[in-house]
Structures are given as C-alpha cells and as structure tokens.
Short mmCIF file of C-alpha atoms and ligand atoms in Angstrom, two decimals:
data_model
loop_
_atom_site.label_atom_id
_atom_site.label_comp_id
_atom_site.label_asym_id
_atom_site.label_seq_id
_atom_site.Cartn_x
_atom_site.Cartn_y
_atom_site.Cartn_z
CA UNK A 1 -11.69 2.24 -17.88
CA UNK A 2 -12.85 3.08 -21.29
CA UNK A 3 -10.70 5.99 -23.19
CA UNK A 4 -14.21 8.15 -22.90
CA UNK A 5 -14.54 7.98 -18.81
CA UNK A 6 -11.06 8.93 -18.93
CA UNK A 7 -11.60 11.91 -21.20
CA UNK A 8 -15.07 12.48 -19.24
CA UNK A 9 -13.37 12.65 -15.97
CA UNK A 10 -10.39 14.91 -17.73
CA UNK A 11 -13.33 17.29 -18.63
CA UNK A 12 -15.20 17.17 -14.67
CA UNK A 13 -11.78 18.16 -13.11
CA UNK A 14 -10.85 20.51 -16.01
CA UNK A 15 -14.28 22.50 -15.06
CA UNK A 16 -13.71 21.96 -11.33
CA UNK A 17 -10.16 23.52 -11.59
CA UNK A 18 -9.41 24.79 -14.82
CA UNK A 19 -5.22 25.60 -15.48
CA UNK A 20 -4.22 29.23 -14.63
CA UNK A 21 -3.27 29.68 -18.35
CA UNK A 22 -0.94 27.47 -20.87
CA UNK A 23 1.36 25.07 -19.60
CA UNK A 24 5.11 26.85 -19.19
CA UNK A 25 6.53 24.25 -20.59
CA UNK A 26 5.74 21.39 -23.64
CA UNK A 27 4.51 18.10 -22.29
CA UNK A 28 3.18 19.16 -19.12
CA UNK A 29 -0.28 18.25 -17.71
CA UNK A 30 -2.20 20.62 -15.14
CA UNK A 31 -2.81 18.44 -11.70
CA UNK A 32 -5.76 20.38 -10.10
CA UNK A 33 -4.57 20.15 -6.68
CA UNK A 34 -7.36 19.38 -3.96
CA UNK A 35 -7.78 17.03 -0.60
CA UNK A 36 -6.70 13.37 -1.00
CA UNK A 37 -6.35 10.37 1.11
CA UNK A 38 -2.58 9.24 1.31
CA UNK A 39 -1.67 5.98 1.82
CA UNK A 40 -2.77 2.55 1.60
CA UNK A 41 -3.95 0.11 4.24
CA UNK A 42 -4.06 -2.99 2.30
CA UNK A 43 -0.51 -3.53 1.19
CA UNK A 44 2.56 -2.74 2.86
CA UNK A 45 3.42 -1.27 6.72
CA UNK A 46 5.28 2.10 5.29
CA UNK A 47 2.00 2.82 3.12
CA UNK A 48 0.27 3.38 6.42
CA UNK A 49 -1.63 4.99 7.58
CA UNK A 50 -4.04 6.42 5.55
CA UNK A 51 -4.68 10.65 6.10
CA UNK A 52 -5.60 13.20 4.62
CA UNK A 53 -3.36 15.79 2.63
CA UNK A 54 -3.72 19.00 0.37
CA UNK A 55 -1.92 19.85 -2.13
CA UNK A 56 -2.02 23.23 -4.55
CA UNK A 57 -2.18 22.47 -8.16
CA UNK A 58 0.42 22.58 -10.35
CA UNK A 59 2.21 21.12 -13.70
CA UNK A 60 3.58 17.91 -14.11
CA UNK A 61 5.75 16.11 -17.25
CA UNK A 62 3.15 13.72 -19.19
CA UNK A 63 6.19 11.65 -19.25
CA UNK A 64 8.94 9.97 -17.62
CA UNK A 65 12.13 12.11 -18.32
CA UNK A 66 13.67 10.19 -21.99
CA UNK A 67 16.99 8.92 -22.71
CA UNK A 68 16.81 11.95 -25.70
CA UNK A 69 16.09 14.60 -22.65
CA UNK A 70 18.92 14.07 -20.69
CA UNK A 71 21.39 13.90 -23.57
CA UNK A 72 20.10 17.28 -24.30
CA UNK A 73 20.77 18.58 -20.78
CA UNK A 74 24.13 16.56 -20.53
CA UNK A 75 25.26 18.13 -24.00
CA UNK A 76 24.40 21.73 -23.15
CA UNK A 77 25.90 21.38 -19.64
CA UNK A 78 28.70 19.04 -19.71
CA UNK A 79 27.11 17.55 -16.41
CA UNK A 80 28.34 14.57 -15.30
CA UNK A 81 26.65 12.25 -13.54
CA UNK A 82 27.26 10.58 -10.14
CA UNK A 83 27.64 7.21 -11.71
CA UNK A 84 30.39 8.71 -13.90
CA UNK A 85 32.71 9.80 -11.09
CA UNK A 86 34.93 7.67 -9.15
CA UNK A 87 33.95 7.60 -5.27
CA UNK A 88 36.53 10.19 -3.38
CA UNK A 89 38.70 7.66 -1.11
CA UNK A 90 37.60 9.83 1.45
CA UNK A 91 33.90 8.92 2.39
CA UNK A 92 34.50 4.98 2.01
CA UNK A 93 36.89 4.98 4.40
CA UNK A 94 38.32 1.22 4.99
CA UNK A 95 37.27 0.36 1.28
CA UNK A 96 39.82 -0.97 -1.07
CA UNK A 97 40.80 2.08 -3.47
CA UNK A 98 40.92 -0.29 -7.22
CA UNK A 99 36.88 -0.65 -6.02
CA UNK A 100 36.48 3.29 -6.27
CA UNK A 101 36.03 3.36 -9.40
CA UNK A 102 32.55 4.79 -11.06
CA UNK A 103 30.08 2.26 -11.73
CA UNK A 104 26.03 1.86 -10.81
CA UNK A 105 23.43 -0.57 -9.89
CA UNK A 106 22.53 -3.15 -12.79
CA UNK A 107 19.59 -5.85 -12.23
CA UNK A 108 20.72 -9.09 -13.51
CA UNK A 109 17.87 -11.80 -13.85
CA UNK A 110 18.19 -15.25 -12.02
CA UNK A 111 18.69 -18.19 -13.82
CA UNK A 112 16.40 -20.13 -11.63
CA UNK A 113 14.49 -19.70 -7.86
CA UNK A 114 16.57 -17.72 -5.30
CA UNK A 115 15.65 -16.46 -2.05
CA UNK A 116 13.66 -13.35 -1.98
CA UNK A 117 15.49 -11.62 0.93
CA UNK A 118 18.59 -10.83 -0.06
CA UNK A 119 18.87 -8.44 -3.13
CA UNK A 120 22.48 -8.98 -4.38
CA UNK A 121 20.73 -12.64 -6.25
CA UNK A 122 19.83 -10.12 -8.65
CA UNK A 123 21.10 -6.51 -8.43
CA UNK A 124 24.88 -6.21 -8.68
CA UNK A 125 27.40 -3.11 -8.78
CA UNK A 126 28.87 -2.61 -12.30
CA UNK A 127 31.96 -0.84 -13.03
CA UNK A 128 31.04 1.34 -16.02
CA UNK A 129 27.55 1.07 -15.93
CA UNK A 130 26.01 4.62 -16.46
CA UNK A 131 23.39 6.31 -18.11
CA UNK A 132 25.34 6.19 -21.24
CA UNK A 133 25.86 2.37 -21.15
CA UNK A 134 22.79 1.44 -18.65
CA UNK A 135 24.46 -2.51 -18.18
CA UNK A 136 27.48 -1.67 -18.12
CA UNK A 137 30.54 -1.80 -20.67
CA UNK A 138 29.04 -3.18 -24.06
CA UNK A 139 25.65 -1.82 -23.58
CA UNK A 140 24.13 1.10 -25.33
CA UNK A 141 21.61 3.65 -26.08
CA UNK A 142 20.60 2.83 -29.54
CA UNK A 143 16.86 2.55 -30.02
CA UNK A 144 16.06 3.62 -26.83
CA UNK A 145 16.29 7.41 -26.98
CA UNK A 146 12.02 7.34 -26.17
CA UNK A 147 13.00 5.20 -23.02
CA UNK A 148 12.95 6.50 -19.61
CA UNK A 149 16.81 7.79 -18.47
CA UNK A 150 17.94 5.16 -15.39
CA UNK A 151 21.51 5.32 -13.77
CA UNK A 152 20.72 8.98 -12.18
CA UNK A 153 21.18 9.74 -8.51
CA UNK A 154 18.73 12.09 -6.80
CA UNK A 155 21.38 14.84 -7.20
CA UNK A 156 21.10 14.21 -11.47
CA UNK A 157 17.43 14.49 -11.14
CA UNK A 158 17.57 17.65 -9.28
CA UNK A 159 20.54 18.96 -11.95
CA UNK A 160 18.49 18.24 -14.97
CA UNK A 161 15.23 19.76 -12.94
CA UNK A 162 16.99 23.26 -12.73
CA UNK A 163 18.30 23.28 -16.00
CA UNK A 164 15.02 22.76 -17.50
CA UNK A 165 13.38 25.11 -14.81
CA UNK A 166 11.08 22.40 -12.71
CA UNK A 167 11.69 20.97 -9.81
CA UNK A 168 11.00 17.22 -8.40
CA UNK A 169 7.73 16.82 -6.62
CA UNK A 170 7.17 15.99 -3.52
CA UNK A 171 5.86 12.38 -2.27
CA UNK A 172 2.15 14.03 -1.71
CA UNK A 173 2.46 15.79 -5.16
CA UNK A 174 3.27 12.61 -6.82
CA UNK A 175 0.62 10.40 -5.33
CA UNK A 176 -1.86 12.70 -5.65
CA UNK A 177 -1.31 13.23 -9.67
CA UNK A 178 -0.76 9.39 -9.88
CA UNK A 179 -4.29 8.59 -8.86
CA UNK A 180 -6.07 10.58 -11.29
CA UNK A 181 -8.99 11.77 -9.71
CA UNK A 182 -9.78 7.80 -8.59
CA UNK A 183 -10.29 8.22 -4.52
CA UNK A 184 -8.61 5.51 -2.60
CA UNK A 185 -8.29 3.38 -5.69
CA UNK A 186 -5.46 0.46 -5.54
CA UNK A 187 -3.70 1.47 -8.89
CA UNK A 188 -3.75 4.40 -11.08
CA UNK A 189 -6.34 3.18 -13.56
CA UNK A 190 -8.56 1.73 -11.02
CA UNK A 191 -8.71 -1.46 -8.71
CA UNK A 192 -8.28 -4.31 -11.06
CA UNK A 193 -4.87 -5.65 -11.74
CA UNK A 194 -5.49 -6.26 -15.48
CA UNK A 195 -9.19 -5.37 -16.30
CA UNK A 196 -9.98 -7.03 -19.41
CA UNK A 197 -6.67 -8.97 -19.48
CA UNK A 198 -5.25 -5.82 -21.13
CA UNK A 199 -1.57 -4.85 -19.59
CA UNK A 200 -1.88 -1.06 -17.80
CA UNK A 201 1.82 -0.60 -17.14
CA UNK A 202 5.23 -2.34 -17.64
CA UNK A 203 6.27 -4.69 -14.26
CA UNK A 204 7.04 -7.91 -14.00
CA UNK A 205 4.87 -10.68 -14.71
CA UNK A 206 5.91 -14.27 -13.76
CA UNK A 207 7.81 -15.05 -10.83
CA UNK A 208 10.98 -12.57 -9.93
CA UNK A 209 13.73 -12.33 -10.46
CA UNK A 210 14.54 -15.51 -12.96
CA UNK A 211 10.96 -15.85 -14.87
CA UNK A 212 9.71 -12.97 -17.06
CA UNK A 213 6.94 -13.79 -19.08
CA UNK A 214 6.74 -10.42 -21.16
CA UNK A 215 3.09 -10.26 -21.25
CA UNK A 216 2.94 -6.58 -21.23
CA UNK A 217 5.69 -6.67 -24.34
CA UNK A 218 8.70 -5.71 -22.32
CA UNK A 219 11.51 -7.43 -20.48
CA UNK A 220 13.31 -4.34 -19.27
CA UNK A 221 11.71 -0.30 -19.61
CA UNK A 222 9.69 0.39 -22.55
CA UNK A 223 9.14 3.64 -24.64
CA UNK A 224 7.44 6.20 -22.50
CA UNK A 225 4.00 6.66 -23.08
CA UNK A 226 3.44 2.90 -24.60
CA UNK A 227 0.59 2.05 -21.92
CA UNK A 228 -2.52 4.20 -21.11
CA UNK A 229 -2.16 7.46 -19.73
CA UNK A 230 -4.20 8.22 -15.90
CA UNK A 231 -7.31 10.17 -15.38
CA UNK A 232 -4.88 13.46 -15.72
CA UNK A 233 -3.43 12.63 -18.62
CA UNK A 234 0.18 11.25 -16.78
CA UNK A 235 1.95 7.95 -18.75
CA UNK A 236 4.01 5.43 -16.71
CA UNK A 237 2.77 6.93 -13.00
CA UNK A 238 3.14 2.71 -12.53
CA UNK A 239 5.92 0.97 -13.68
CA UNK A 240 9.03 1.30 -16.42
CA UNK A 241 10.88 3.47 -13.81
CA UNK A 242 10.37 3.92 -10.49
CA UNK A 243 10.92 8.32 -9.72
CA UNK A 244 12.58 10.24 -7.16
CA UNK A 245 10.81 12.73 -5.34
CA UNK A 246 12.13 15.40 -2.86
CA UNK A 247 11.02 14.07 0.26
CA UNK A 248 13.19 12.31 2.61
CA UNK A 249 11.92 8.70 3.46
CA UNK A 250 10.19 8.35 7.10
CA UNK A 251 9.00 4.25 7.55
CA UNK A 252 5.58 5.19 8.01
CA UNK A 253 3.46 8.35 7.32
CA UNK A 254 2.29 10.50 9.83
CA UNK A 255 -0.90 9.24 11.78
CA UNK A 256 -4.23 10.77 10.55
CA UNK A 257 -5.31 14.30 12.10
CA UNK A 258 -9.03 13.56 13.11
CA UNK A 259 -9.87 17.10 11.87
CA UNK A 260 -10.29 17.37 8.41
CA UNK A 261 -10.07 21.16 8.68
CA UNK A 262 -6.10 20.59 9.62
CA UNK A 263 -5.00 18.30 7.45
CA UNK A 264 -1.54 18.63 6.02
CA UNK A 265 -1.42 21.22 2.91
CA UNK A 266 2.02 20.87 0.78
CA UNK A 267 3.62 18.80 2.83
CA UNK A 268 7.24 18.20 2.46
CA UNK A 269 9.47 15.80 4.66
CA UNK A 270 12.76 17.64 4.79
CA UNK A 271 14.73 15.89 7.57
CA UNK A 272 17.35 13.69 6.52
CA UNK A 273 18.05 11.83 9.84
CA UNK A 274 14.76 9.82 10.14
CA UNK A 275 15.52 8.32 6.72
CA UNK A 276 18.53 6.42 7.88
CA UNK A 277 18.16 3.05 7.54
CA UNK A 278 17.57 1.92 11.52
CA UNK A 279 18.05 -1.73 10.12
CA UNK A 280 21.96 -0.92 9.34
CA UNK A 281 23.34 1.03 12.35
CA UNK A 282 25.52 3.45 11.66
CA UNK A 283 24.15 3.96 8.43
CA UNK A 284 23.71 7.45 8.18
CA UNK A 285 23.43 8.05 4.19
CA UNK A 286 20.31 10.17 3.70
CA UNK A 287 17.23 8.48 1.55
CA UNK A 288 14.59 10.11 -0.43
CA UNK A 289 11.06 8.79 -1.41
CA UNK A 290 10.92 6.74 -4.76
CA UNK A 291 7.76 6.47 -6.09
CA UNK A 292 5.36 4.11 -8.79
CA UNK A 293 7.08 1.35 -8.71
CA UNK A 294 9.05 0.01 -12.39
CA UNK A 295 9.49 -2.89 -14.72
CA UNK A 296 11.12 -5.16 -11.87
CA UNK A 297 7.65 -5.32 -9.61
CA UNK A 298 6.14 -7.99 -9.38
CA UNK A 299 3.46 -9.91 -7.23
CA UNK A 300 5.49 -12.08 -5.91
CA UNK A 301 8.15 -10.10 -4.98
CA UNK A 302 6.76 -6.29 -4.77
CA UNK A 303 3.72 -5.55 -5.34
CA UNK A 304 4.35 -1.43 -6.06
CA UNK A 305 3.26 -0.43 -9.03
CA UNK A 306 0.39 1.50 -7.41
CA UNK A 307 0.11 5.31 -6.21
CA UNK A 308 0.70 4.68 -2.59
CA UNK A 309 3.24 2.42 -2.85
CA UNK A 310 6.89 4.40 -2.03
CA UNK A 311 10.72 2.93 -1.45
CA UNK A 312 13.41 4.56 0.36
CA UNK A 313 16.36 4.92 -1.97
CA UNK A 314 20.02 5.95 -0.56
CA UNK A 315 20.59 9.88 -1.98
CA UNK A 316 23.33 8.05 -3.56
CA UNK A 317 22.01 5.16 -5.67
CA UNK A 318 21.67 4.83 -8.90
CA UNK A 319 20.16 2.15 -10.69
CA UNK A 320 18.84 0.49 -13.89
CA UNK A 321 15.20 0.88 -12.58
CA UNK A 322 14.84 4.35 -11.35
CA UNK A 323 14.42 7.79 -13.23
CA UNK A 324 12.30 10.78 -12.45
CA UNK A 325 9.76 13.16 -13.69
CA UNK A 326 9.27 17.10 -13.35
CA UNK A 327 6.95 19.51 -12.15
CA UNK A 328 6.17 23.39 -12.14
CA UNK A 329 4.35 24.59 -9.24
CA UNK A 330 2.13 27.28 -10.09
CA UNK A 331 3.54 30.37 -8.26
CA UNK A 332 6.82 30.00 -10.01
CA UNK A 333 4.74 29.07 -13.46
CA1 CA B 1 7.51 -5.87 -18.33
CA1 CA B 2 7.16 5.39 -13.57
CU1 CU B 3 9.13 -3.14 -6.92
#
C-alpha cells in the first residue's frame, strides 16, 4: 500500500471516530475501536475460529517499548527484573540449587539443518542473560537504546505499564489495532507477503534456525519504527518483538455467536487454569497471549508475523524475542 492510501484510510477512520481529545501521553496513536473479525482460518488451529468481537477505542504506543524506556523506568524505580533474580529454591522443588541462579532465554542460531520440533536446537537458558546484557555475559546495550527491550517477563511489562500509567492490552485490543482498518486481511499491511519485493517487517527470511539471509537488513531486532507503520499509524505490530498482552492463553478462541447483535465487546480471558499447557501434565504455570510475531518467524518454521497469529508464553519466560507495548483506555485517559 502506497504511503497516501495509508494516510487516506488514517483520514476515513479519523472522521468515522475522531479521538476524544489529545493523546495523554507522547507517542500514542488513537485505535477507533469498532466490530472486527478475530481470528484466522487459513493458518494455524489456535487462530480459529474466526468471530466477531468489539472493542471500545482507546490509545496505543506507536512503538514497541525501547531499550532507552525501560532504563528510564528501571532508573527511577530501582525495579528489578525477573531475569535478574535468582529462582527461590522453593518453587523448583527437586532442581539442583547452583542452577538457581538468574538467567533468561537466549536464541542461538544453528550451524546447519536441525529438526524443527524440538526448540532447545536453538533457544537455550543463559545464566546472566538479562535485559541489561540481552545474550548473556559479554553482551551489551550499546547502539541499541532505539531497539525494542527483550528479557522481560509479563510481570516487567505490567511494572513498567503502571509506572508509566498504561496498561497491556488485551489479545482483542491488540489484533484489532494491528490490522489497521484492513478486514480479514492476512498481515497488517495487507495480503501479500512482500508486495513489491519491499520488506514490511523484521522476521526471518531463509530457512530457521541456521540460515538468515538478512533481506529485510536485520539479523536480530531492529530500531523501532524502521519498517512502515499500519493503517493506524502502529510500527512493528509484525515482527522485531513478539508482545505480551493480558489475556491468559486458551488453544482455540471461542466459537462464533451466530448473532451479530451479541458478539463479544472487551473481551478479556482472565482464567489462568485453561492456559496450562495440557501437553505437559502437571504443568500448571499460568500463560498469557503473545502477540505479532518477531525477528525469529519464519515460513518455514512459523509463519506469525500476522495480526491473528498469537503464542502462549509461560507468565514466567523471558526471552530475547519478546517485549511489549502500552495502551490507555479511554475512560481512564
Ligand atoms: Ca530480520
Ligand atoms: Ca512487534
Ligand atoms: Cu514465530
């Protein structure tokens, strides 16, 4: 889509549902609200199926929470981050006490083919890594201040969220500002992967998780804001970073009402135990929605770099791929 259809279709919804007044905050875009159709059909089982869902309008960060950000809220808070503390002996009961040491989730690329279903080929725990040192021991910040924060838990999210007065949106709020104003459209710009060859978002192109051909510029997250913005004026709503949201994960969504009139306004998924992970019994460590998919999707591998798209993440996890956005919702505006 040409720069003027988006700015055309900015000025249709701006007229159709103009902002109650100024943003509250810098850097945040008014999302109109309105019906939507949730979901996806085409790709993967939890995208389906597809219904119908309201949500109220409200004001969303332009841009993936930055490096820069969060050492702002860390400095004025001393908050320290999940990643940062050592595990208490006491909830990893059986688990050898040296291993309880802090550390987080860093993606290592393959040096060749490896088989796609089992994750630790390329994601590994790293003592030390944090969102201070993002690989672990010897890695760094510098030059990267304009890149998305990674290596924060749900829990970090929500800290920095109150601090700066938002809140994280929930899984409907997200999708519906990640489309744009594009109805039932496969990614956020539209249903091409790459129209005119030109690169919409930072994934992965080549084959995961050993062969990164860089064609959109960047091997791991990039500056926020570096590709095109959506219809509402969002950057990133696919790839760099995947974001939390404040729903708990459920494997599927809810089956479509077949009145319109009673489809789902706000909703929220706020039950922890369906989001256990029924393929791990026993496993009873709560999981929220992640959505947009980040710099590690690829074809091959995971296609999710697309508004309906959504990943259960353990309440817990941190990772080198995940970070988070804000919103305002108007009431408390
Ligand atoms: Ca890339
Ligand atoms: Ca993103
Ligand atoms: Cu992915």
């Amino acid at each position: 889509m040409t720069i003027a259809a988006v700015a055309d279709r900015r000025l249709d919804y701006l007229a159709a549902s103009p902002p109650p007044g100024p943003p509250p905050l810098a850097e945040m875009a008014w999302i109109p609200g309105g019906a939507f159709l949730m979901g996806s059909e085409d790709f993967y089982p939890e995208e389906r199926p597809v219904h119908q869902v309201s949500v109220d309008g409200f004001w969303m960060d332009r841009f993936e929470v930055t490096v820069a950000d969060f050492r702002r809220f860390a400095q004025a808070t001393g908050y320290v981050t999940v990643a940062e503390r050592a595990p208490r002996a006491g909830d990893y009961p059986g688990v050898d006490p040296a291993l309880l040491v802090p550390g987080s989730l860093v993606f290592h690329k393959a040096s060749g083919p490896v088989r796609l279903d089992d994750y630790r080929n390329w994601w590994g725990w790293v003592p030390g890594a944090s969102w201070k040192r993002p690989e672990g021991p010897g890695s760094h910040l510098q030059g990267r201040a304009r890149h998305p924060i990674t290596q924060v838990t749900v829990e970090d999210a929500e800290a920095f969220a109150a601090w700066a007065g938002k809140v994280l949106p929930t899984e409907a709020e997200w999708e519906f500002a990640a489309r744009g104003g594009l109805e039932g459209a496969s990614f956020t710009w539209g249903n091409e992967p790459a129209p005119k060859n030109r690169m919409m978002a930072n994934t992965w192109q080549g084959e995961f998780p050993w062969e990164n051909l860089r064609t959109d510029g960047f091997e791991g997250t990039s500056p926020v804001g570096t590709f095109p913005p959506n219809g509402y004026g969002l950057f990133d709503m696919a790839g760099n970073v995947w974001e939390w949201t404040s729903d708990f994960y459920t494997a599927r969504h809810p089956e479509a009402g077949d009145r319109p009139c009673c489809a789902p306004h706000n909703p929220r998924v706020e039950s922890a135990e369906q989001s256990y992970d029924v393929g791990q019994p026993g496993q009873t460590i709560p999981r929220r929605v992640t959505k947009g998919g980040s710099h590690l999707c690829a074809p091959n591998y995971c296609l999710r770099y697309r508004p309906a798209a959504r990943q259960p993440q353990m309440i817990e996890s941190s990772t080198s791929h995940i970070g988070f956005r804000c919103i305002v919702r108007v009431a408390a505006a």
